[in-house]
C-alpha positions as a printed Julia matrix, in Angstrom:
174×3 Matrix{Float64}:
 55.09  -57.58  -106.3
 58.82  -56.72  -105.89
 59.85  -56.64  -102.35
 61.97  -53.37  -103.73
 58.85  -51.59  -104.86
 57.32  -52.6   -101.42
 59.96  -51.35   -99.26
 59.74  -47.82  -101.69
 56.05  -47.25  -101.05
 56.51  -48.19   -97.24
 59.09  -45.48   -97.3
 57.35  -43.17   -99.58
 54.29  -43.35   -97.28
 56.53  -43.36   -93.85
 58.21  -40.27   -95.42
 54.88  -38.5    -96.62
 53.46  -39.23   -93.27
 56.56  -38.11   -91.17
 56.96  -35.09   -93.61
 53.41  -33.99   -91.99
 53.83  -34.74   -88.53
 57.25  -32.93   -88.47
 55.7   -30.01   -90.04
 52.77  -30.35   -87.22
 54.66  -30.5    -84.69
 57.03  -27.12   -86.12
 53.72  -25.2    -86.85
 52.75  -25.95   -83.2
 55.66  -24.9    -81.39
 55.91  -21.68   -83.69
 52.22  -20.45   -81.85
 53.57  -22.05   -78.93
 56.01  -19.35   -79.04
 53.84  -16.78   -80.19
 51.59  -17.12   -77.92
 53.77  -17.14   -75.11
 55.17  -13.74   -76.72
 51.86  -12.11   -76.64
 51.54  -13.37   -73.24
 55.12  -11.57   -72.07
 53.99   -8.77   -73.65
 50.5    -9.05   -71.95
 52.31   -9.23   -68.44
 54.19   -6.43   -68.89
 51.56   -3.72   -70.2
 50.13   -4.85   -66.96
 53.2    -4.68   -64.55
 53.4    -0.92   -66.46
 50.09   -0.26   -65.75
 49.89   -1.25   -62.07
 53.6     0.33   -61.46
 51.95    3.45   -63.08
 48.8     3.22   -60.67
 50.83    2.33   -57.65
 53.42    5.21   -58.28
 50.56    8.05   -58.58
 48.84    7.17   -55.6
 52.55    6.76   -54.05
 53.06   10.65   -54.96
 49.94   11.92   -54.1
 49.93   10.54   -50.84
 53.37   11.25   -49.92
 52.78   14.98   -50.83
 49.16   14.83   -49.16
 51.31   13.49   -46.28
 53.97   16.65   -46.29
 51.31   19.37   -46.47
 49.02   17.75   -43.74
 52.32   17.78   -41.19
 52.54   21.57   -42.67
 48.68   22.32   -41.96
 49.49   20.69   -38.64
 52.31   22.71   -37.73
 49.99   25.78   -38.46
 47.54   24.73   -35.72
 49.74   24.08   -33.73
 51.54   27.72   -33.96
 47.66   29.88   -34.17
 45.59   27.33   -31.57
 45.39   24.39   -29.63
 45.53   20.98   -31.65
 41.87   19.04   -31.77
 41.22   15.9    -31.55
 39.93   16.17   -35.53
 43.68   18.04   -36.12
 45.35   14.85   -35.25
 42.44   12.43   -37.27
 43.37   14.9    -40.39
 47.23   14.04   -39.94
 46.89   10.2    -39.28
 44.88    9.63   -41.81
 47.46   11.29   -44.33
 50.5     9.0    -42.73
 48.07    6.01   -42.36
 47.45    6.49   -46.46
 51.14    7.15   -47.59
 52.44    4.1    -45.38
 49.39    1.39   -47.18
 50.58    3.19   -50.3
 54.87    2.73   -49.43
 53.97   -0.38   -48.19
 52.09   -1.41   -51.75
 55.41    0.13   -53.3
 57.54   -2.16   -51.83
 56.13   -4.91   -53.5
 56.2    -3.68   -56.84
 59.01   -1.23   -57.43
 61.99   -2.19   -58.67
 64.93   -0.79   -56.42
 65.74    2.19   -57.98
 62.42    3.63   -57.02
 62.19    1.76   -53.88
 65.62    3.24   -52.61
 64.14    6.66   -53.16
 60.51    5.75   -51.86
 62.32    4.31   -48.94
 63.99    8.02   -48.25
 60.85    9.75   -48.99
 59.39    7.54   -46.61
 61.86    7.9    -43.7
 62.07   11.48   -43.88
 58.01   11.78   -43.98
 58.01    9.31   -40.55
 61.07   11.69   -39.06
 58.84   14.73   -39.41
 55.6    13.36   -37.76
 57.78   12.12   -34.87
 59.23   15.09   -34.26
 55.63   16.95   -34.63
 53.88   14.48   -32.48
 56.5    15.47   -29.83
 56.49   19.05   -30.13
 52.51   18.4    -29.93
 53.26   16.72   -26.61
 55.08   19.1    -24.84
 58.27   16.62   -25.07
 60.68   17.31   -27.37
 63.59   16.02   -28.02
 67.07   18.48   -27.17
 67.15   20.93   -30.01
 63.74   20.37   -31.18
 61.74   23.1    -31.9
 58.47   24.45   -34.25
 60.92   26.07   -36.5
 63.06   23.15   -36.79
 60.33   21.17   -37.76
 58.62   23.34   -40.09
 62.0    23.41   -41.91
 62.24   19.34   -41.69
 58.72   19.03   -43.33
 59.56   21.66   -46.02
 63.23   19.86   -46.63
 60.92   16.53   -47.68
 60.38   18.97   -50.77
 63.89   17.81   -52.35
 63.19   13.52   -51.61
 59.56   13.75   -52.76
 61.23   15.52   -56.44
 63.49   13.6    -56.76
 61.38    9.89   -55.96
 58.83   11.49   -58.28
 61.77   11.35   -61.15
 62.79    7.82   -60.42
 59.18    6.42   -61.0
 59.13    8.84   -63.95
 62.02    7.19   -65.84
 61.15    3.55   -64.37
 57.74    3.97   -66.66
 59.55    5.31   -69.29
 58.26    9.3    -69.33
 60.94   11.76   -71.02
 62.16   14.23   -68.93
 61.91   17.71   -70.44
 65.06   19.22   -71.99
């Protein structure tokens, strides 16, 4: 044999067998990527969905929150506060602040920012309602003034509601 016709089968074979390993390797790194795609995607459907979770529960509590210091305030005006008036009222802080607290975590800060108001004006309220229910208010505290605090956390509670709104993507109405 010709060491010519040697050296073009070696090559024709190194070539054929090269020509299939590089197409390998490109075939594998294209579902490489497409599986890592679907996996993005994957993630997040599921950030969505737990964002969309977390921000219901955010809002219900938060408002469950506002009209328990309301039906509070009422007790306070017609009778004496009971020691299942005050149970009723902690247990709507204690589930908006596990619910703020969950927020924190996975809001981005545009949501957070107004969580964070919602949050602080909700705390503001009981604090001034816990003192009033002591007999120790602070100068210039007063039932009225705190009826009109807890209906004021109206406004932050909209307005949080439409920040998680357009972080999930939900049209406003025109």
């Amino acid at each position: 044999m010709d060491l010519g016709a040697v050296i073009i089968a070696v090559t024709g074979v190194a070539g054929t067998l090269g020509g299939s390993l590089l197409t390998q390797r490109v075939s594998e790194r294209a579902r490489r990527r497409e599986l890592d795609l679907v996996r993005d995607h994957e993630e997040t459907r599921e950030i969505r969905a737990l964002r969309r979770t977390c921000y219901a529960e955010l809002n219900r509590d938060a408002r469950q929150f506002t009209t328990a210091l309301n039906r509070h305030l009422h007790v306070m005006r017609e009778r004496g506060v009971e020691d299942a008036d005050r149970e009723k009222l902690d247990e709507a802080k204690n589930a908006h602040r596990d619910r703020y607290s969950e927020a924190q975590m996975i809001a981005p800060e545009s949501v957070l920012e107004r969580a964070s108001a919602v949050n602080r004006a909700l705390n503001a309220v009981y604090a001034q309602v816990k003192r009033l229910e002591r007999g120790a208010p602070e100068p210039g505290e007063d039932m009225e003034g705190a009826a009109r605090a807890q209906f004021e956390v109206w406004e932050p509670l909209r307005v949080m509601r439409h920040a998680m709104r357009d972080d999930l993507g939900v049209p406003r109405e025109a």
